[in-house]
PDB file of C-alpha atoms in Angstrom:
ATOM      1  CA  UNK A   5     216.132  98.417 306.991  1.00 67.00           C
ATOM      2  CA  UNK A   6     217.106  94.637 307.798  1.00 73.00           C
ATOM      3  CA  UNK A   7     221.105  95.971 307.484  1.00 80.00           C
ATOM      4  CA  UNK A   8     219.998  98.673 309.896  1.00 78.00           C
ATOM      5  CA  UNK A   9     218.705  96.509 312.422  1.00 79.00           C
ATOM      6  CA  UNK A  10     221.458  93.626 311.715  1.00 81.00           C
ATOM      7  CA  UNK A  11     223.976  96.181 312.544  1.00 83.00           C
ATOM      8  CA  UNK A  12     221.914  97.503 315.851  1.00 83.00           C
ATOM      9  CA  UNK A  13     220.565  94.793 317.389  1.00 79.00           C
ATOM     10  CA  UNK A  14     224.141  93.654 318.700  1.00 84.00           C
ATOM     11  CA  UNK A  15     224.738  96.885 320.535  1.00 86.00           C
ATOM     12  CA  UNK A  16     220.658  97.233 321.474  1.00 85.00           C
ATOM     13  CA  UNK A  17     221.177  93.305 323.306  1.00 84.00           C
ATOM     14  CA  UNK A  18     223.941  93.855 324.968  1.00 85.00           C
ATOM     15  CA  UNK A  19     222.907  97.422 326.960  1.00 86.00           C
ATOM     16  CA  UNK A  20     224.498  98.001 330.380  1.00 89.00           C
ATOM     17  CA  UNK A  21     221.549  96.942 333.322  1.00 87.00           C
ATOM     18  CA  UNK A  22     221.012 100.565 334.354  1.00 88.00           C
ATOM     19  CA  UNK A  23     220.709 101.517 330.831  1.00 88.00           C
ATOM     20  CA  UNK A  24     218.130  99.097 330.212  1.00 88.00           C
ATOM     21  CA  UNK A  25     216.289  99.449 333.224  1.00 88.00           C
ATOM     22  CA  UNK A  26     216.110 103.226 332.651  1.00 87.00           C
ATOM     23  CA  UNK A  27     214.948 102.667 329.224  1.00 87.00           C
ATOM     24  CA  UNK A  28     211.749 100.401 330.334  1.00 88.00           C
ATOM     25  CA  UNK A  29     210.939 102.528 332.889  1.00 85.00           C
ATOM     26  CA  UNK A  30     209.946 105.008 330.284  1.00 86.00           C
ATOM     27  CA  UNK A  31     208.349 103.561 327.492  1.00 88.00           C
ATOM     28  CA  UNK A  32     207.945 100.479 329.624  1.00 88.00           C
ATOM     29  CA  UNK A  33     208.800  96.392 328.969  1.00 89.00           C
ATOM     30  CA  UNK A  34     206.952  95.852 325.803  1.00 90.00           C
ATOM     31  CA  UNK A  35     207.934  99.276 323.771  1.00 89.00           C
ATOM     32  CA  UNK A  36     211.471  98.393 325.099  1.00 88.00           C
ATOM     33  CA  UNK A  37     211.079  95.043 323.376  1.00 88.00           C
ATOM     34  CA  UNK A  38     209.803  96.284 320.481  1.00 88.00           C
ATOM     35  CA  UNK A  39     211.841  99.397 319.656  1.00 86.00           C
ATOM     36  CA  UNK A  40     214.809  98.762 320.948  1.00 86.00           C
ATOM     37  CA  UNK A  41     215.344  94.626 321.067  1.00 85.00           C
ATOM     38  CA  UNK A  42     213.077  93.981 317.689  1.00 86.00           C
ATOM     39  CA  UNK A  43     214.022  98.262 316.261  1.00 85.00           C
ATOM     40  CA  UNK A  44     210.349  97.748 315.001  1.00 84.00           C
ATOM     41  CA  UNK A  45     209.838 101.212 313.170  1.00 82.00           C
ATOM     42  CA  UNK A  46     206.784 100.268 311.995  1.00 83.00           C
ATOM     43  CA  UNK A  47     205.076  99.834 315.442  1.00 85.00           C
ATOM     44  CA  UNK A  48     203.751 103.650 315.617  1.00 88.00           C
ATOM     45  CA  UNK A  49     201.659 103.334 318.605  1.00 89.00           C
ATOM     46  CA  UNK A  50     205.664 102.481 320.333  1.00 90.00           C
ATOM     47  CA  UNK A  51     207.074 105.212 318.049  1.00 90.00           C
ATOM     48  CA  UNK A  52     204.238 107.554 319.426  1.00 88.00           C
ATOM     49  CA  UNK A  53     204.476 106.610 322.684  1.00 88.00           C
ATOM     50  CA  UNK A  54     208.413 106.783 323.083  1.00 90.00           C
ATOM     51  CA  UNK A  55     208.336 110.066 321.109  1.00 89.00           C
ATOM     52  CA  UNK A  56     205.876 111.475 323.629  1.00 87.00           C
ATOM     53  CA  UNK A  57     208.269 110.279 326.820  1.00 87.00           C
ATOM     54  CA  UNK A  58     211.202 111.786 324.650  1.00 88.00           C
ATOM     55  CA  UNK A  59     209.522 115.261 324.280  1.00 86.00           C
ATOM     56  CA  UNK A  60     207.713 114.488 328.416  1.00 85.00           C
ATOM     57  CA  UNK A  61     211.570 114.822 329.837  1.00 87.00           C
ATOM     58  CA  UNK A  62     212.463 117.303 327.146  1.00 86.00           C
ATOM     59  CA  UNK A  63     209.754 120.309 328.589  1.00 84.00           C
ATOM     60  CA  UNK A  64     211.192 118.967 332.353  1.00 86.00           C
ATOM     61  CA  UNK A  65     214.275 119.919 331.269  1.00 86.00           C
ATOM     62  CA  UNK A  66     214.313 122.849 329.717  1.00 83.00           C
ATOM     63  CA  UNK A  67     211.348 124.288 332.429  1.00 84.00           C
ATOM     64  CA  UNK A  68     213.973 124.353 334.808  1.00 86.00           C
ATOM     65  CA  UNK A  69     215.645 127.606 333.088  1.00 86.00           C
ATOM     66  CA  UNK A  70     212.598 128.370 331.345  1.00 83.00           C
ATOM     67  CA  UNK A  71     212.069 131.613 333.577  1.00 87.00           C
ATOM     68  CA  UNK A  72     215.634 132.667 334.530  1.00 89.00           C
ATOM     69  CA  UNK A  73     216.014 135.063 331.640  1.00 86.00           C
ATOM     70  CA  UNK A  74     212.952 136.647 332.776  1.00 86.00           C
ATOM     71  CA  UNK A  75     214.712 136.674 336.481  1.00 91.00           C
ATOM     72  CA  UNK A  76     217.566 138.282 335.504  1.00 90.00           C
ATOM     73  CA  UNK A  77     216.166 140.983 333.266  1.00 88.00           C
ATOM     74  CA  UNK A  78     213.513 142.046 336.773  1.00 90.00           C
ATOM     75  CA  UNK A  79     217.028 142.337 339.148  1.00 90.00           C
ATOM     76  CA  UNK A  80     218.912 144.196 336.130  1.00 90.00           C
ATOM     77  CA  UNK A  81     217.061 146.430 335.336  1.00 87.00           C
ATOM     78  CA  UNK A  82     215.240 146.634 339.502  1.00 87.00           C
ATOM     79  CA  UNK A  83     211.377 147.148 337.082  1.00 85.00           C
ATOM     80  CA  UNK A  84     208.610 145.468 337.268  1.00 82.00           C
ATOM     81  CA  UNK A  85     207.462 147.465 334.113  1.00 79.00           C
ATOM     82  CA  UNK A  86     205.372 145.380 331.003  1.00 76.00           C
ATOM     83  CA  UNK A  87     205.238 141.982 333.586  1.00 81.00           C
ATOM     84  CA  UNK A  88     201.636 141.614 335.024  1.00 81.00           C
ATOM     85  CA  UNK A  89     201.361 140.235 339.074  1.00 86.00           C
ATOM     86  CA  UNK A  90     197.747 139.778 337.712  1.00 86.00           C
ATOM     87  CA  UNK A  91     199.220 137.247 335.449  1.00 84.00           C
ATOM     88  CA  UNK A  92     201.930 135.522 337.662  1.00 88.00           C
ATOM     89  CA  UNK A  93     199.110 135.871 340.823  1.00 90.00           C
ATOM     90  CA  UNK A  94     196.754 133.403 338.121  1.00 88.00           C
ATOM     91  CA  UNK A  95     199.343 131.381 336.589  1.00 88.00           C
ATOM     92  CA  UNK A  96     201.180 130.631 340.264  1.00 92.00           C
ATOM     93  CA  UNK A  97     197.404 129.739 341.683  1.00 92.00           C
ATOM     94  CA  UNK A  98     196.991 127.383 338.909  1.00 90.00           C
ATOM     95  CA  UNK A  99     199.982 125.248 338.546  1.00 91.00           C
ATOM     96  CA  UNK A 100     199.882 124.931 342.467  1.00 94.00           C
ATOM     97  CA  UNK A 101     196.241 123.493 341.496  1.00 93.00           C
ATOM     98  CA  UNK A 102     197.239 121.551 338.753  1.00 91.00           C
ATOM     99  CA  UNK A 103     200.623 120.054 340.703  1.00 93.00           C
ATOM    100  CA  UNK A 104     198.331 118.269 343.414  1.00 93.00           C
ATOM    101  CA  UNK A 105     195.945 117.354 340.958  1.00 92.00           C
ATOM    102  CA  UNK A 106     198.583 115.532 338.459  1.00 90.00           C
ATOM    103  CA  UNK A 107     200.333 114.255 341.993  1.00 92.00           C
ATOM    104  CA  UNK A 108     197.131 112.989 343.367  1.00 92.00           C
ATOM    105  CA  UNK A 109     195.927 110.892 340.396  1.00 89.00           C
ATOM    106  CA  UNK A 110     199.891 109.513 339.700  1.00 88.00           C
ATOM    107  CA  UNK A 111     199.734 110.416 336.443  1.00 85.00           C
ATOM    108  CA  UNK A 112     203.603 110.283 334.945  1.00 83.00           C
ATOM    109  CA  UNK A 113     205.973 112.468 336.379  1.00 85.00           C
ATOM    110  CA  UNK A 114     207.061 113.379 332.439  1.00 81.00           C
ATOM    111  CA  UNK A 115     203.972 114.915 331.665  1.00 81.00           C
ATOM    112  CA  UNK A 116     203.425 117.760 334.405  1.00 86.00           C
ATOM    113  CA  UNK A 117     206.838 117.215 335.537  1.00 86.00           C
ATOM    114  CA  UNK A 118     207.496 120.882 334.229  1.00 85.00           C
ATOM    115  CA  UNK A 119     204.489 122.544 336.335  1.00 89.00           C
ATOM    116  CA  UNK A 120     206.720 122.041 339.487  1.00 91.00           C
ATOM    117  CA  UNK A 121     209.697 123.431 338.123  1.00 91.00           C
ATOM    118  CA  UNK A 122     207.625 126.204 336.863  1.00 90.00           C
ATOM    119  CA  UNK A 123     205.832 127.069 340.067  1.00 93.00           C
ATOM    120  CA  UNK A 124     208.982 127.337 341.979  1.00 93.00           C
ATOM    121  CA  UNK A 125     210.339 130.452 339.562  1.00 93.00           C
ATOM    122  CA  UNK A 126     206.926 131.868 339.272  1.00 93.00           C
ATOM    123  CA  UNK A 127     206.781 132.139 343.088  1.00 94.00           C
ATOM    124  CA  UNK A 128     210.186 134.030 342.893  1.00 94.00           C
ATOM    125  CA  UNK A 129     209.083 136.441 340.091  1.00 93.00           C
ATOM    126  CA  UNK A 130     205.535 137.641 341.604  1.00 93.00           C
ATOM    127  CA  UNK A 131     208.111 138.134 344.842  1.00 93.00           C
ATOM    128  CA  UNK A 132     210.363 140.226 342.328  1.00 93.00           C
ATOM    129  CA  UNK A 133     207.580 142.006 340.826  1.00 91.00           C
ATOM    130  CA  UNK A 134     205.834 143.092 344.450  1.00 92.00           C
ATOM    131  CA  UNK A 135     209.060 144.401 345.520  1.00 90.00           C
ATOM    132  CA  UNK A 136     210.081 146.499 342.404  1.00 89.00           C
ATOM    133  CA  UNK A 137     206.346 147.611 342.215  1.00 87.00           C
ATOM    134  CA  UNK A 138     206.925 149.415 345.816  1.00 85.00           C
ATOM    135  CA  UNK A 139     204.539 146.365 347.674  1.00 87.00           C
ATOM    136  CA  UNK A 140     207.461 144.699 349.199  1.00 83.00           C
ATOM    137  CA  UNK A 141     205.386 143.823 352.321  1.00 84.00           C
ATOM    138  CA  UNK A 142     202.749 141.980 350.290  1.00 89.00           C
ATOM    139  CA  UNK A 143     205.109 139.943 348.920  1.00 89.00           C
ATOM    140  CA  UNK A 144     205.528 137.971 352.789  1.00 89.00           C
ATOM    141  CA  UNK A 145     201.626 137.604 352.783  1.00 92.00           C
ATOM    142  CA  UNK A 146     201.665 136.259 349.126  1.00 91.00           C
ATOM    143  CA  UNK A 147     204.180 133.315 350.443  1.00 92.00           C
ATOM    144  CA  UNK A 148     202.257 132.365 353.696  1.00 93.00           C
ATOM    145  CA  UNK A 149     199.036 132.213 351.383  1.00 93.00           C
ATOM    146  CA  UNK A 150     200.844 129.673 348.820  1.00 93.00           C
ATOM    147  CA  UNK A 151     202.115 127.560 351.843  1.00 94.00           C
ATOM    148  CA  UNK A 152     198.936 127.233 353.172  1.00 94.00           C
ATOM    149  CA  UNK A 153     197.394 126.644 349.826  1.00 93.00           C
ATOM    150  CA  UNK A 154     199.682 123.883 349.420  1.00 94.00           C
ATOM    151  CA  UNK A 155     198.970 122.128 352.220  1.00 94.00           C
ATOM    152  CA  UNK A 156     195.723 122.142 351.657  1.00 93.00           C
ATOM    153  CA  UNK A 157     195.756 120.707 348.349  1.00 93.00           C
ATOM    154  CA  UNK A 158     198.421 117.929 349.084  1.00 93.00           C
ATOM    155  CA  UNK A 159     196.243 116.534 352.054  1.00 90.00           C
ATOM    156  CA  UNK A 160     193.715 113.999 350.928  1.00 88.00           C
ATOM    157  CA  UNK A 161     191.849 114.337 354.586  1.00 88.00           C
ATOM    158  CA  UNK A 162     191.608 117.944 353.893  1.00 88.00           C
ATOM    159  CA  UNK A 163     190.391 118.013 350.693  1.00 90.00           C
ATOM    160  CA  UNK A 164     188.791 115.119 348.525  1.00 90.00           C
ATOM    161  CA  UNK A 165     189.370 114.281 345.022  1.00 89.00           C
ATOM    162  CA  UNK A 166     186.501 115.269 343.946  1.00 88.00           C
ATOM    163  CA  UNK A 167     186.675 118.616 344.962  1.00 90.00           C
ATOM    164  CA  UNK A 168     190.136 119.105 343.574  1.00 90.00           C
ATOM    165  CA  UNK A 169     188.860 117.451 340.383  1.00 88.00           C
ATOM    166  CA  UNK A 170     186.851 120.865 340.197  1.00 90.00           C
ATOM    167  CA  UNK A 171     189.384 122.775 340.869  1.00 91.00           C
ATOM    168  CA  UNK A 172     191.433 121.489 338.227  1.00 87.00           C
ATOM    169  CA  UNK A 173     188.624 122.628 336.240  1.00 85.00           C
ATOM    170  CA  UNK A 174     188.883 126.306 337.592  1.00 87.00           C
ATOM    171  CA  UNK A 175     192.829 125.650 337.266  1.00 84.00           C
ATOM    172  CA  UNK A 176     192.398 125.515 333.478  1.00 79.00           C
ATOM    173  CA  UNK A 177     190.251 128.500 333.284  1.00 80.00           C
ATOM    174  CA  UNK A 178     192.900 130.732 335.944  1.00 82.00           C
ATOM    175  CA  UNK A 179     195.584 129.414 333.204  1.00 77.00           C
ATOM    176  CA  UNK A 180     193.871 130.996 330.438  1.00 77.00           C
ATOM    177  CA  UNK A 181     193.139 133.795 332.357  1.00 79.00           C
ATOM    178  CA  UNK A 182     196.159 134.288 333.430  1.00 78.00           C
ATOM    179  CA  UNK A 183     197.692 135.457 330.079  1.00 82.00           C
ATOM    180  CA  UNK A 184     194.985 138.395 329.606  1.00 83.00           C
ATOM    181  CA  UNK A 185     196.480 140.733 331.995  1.00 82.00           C
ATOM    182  CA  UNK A 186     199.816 140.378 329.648  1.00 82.00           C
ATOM    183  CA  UNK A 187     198.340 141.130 326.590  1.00 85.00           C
ATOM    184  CA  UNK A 188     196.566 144.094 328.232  1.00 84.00           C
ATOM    185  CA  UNK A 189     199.330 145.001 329.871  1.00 80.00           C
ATOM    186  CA  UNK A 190     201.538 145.259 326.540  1.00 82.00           C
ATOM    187  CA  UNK A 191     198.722 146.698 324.595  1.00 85.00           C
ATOM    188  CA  UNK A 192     198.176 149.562 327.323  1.00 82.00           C
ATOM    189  CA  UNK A 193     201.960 150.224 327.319  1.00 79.00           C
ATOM    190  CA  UNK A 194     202.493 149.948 323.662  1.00 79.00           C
ATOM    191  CA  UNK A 195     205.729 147.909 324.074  1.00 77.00           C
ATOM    192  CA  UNK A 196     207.025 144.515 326.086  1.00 74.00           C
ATOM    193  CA  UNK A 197     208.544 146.211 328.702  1.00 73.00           C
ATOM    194  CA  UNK A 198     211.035 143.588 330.841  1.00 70.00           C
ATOM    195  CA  UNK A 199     208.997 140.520 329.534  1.00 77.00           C
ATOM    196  CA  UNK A 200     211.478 138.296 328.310  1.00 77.00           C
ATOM    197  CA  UNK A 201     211.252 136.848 324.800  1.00 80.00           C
ATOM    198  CA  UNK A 202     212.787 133.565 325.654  1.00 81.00           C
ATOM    199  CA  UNK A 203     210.023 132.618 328.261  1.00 79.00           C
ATOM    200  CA  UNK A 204     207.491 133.742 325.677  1.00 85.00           C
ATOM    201  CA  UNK A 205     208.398 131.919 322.650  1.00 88.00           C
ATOM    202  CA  UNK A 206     209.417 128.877 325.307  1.00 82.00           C
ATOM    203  CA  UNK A 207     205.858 128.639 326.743  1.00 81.00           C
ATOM    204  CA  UNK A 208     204.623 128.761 323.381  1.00 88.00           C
ATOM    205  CA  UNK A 209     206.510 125.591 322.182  1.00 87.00           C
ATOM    206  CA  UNK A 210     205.985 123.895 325.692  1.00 84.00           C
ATOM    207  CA  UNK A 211     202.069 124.403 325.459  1.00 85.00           C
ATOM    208  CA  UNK A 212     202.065 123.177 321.577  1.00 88.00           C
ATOM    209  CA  UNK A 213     204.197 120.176 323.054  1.00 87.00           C
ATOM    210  CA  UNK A 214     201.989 119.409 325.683  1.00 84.00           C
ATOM    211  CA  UNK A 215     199.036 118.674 323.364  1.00 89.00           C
ATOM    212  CA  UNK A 216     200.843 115.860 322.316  1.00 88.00           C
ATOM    213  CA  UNK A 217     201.859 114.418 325.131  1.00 84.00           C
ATOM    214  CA  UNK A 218     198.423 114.827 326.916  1.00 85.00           C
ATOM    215  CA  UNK A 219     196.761 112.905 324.164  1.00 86.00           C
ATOM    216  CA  UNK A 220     199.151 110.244 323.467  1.00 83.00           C
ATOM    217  CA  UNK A 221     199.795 110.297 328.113  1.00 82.00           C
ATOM    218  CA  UNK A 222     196.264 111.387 329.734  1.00 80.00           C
ATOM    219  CA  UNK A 223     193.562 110.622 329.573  1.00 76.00           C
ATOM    220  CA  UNK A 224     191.988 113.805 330.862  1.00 78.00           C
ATOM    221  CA  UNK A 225     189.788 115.873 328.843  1.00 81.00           C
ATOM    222  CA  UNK A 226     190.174 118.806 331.257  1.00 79.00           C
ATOM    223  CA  UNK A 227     193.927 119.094 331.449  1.00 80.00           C
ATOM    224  CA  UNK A 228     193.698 118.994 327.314  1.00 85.00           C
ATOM    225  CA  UNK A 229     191.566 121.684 326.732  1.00 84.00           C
ATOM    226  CA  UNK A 230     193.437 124.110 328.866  1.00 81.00           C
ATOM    227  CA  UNK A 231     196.707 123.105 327.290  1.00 85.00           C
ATOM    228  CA  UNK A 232     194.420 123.528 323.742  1.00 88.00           C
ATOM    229  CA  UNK A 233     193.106 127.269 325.619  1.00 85.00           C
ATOM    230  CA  UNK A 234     196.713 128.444 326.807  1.00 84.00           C
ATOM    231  CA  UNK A 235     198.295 127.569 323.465  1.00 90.00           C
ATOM    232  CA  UNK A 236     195.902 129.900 321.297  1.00 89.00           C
ATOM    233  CA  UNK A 237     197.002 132.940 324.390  1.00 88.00           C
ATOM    234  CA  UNK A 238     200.093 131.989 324.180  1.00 88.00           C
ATOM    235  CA  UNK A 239     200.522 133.083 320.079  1.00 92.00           C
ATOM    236  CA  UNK A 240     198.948 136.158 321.016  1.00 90.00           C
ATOM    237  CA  UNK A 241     201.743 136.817 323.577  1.00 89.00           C
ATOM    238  CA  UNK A 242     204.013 135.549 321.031  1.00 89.00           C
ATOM    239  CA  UNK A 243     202.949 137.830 318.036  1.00 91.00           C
ATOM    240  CA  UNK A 244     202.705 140.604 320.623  1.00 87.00           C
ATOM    241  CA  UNK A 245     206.240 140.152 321.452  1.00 86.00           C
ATOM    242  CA  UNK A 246     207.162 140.332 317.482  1.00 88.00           C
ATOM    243  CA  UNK A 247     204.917 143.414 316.916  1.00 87.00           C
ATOM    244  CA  UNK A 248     206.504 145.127 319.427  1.00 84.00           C
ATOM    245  CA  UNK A 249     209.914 144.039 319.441  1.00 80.00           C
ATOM    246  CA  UNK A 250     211.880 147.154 318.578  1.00 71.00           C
ATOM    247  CA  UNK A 251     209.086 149.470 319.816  1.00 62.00           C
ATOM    248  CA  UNK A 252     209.815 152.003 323.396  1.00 57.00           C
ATOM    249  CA  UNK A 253     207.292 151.795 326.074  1.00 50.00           C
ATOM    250  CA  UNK A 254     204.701 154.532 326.437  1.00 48.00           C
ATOM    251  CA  UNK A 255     206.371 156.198 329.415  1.00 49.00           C
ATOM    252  CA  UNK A 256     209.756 156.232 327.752  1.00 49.00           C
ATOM    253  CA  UNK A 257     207.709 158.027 324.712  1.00 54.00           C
ATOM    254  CA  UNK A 258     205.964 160.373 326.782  1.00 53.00           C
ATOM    255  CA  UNK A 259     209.810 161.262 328.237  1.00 50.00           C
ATOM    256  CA  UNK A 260     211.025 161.764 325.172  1.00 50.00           C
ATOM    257  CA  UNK A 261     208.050 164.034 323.992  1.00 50.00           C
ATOM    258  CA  UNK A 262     208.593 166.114 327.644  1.00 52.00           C
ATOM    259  CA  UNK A 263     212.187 166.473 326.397  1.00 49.00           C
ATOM    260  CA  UNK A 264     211.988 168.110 323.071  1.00 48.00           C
ATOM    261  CA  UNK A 265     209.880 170.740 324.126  1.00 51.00           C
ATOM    262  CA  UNK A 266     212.422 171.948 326.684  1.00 45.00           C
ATOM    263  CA  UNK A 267     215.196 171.419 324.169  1.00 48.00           C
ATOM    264  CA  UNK A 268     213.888 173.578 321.353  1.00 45.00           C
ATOM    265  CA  UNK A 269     212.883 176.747 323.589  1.00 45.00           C
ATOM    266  CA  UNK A 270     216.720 176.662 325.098  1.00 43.00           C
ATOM    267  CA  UNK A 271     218.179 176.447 321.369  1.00 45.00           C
ATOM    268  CA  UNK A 272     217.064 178.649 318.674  1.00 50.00           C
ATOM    269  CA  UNK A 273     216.712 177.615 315.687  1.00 48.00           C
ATOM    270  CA  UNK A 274     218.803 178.159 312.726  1.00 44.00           C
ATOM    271  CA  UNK A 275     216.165 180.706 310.924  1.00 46.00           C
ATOM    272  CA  UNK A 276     216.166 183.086 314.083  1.00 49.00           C
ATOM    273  CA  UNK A 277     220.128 183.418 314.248  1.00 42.00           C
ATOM    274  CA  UNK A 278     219.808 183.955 310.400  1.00 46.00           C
ATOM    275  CA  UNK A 279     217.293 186.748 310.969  1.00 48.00           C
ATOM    276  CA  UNK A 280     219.063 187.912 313.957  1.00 48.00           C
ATOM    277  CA  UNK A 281     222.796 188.355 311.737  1.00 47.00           C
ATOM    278  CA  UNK A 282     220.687 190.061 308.831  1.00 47.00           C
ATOM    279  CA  UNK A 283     218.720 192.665 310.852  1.00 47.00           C
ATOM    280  CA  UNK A 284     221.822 193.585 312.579  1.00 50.00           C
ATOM    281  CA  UNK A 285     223.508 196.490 310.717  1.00 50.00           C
ATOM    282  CA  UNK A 286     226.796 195.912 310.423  1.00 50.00           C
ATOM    283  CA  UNK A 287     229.349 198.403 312.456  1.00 48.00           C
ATOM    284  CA  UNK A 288     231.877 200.756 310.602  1.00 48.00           C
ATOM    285  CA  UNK A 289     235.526 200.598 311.373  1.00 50.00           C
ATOM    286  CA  UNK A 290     238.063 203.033 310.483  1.00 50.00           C
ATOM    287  CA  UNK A 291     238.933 203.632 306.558  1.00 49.00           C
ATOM    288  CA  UNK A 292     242.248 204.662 304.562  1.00 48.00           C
ATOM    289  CA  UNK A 293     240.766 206.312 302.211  1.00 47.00           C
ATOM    290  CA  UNK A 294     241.526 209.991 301.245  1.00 46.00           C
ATOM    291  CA  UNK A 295     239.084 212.538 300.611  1.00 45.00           C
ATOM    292  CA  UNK A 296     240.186 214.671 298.302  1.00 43.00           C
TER     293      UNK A 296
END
């Protein structure tokens, strides 16, 4: 290990400014110091802490795409089917809740950081799913509601902290909440429908992530639990979406069942056209033969 660091600490000292500056304003002056100046491995809270910011920026990241698969498979295939506006109306509420709430107390950007990103597609997926779903004028009123909502939330004359503090409480349970419409909804229809696997399996990771980062980030008992809460829903959605990954959806079933019905009475089968050549007697054409 004293090679390793011989061989770093030249490059670690001699960082460009913006580079350095960037890397204290994450894990901060004395992490910096001691991970990067001293490469101190054996400081875990640092190790923790950095590891944390690292995975923080990672969920950011990857929350900005997070829902676009699940975008483009609503305007492909112009369905709503197996997605729940239940579920988005829930999930959409929440995060709005829990974005003033994180915003209002500064917590780190890195740690909720993804529930912005989030919110924004969500908004433009309960939109999609209203308008497939024949409720295009709702979809208007939905909008004007979140505004409002929003500016509601965001103004500390409107609303005090301690009654958003309660509302982050009734965020967590809307988030929870929010994923039993799903699981009904798949369960009812006996197949995923246009939910998209990559936004399942993704919110999965992020909420398992997010446990982490809470703890070793927040101190917030109430934002941990409901991370602890959607996790658990979130493997149901998950194992849902293995159970019924090759499976058809009960109204393509029921089509299919309407279908062979129709198809057999217009073909016969092959036992009536052998009946039908056997009972026919067969016709008797001209013969050479002499009679003598």
């Amino acid at each position: 290990m004293d090679a390793v660091r011989t061989a770093l600490q030249p490059i670690t000292h001699n960082l460009p400014v913006p580079i350095r500056d960037l890397g204290v304003s994450i894990i901060g002056e004395k992490c910096y110091k001691s991970l990067l100046l001293d490469i101190d491995v054996e400081d875990t809270e640092c190790l923790k802490y950095a590891i944390s910011k690292g995975l923080g920026i990672g969920i950011v990241g990857a929350s900005a795409i997070v829902k676009v698969p699940q975008i483009v498979k609503l305007v492909k295939s112009k369905s709503a089917s197996g997605v729940s506006f239940l579920a988005y109306l829930l999930e959409t509420s929440s995060y709005l809740i829990s974005l003033a709430y994180n915003v209002r107390n500064g917590f780190p950007f890195s740690t909720y950081g993804e529930t912005a990103m989030v919110l924004a597609q969500n908004v433009l997926i309960t939109v999609l799913v209203l308008h497939y779903s024949g409720k295009a004028s709702m979809a208007g009123l939905f909008v004007a509601a979140l505004a409002a909502s929003a500016v509601t939330l965001f103004n500390e004359q409107t609303l005090g902290m301690k009654e958003l503090g309660w509302l982050q409480v009734g965020a967590g349970g809307m988030s929870v909440a929010s994923k039993i419409p799903q699981i009904a909804a798949i369960w009812s229809q006996g197949g995923t429908g246009q939910l998209s696997a990559f936004t399942v399996f993704n919110y999965l990771l992020g909420s398992l992530t997010r446990i982490f980062t809470t703890i070793q980030e927040v101190d917030d008992k109430v934002i941990l639990y409901s991370f602890v809460a959607g996790f658990a829903l979130n493997l149901v959605l998950a194992l849902q979406m293995v159970y019924y990954w090759n499976a058809p959806t009960a109204k393509a079933q029921g089509k299919r069942k309407e279908a062979l019905p129709a198809n057999s009475a217009l073909a016969p089968s092959y036992a009536e056209v052998a009946a039908t050549s056997t009972a026919r007697p067969r016709s008797k054409g001209p013969t050479t033969r002499r009679r003598g």
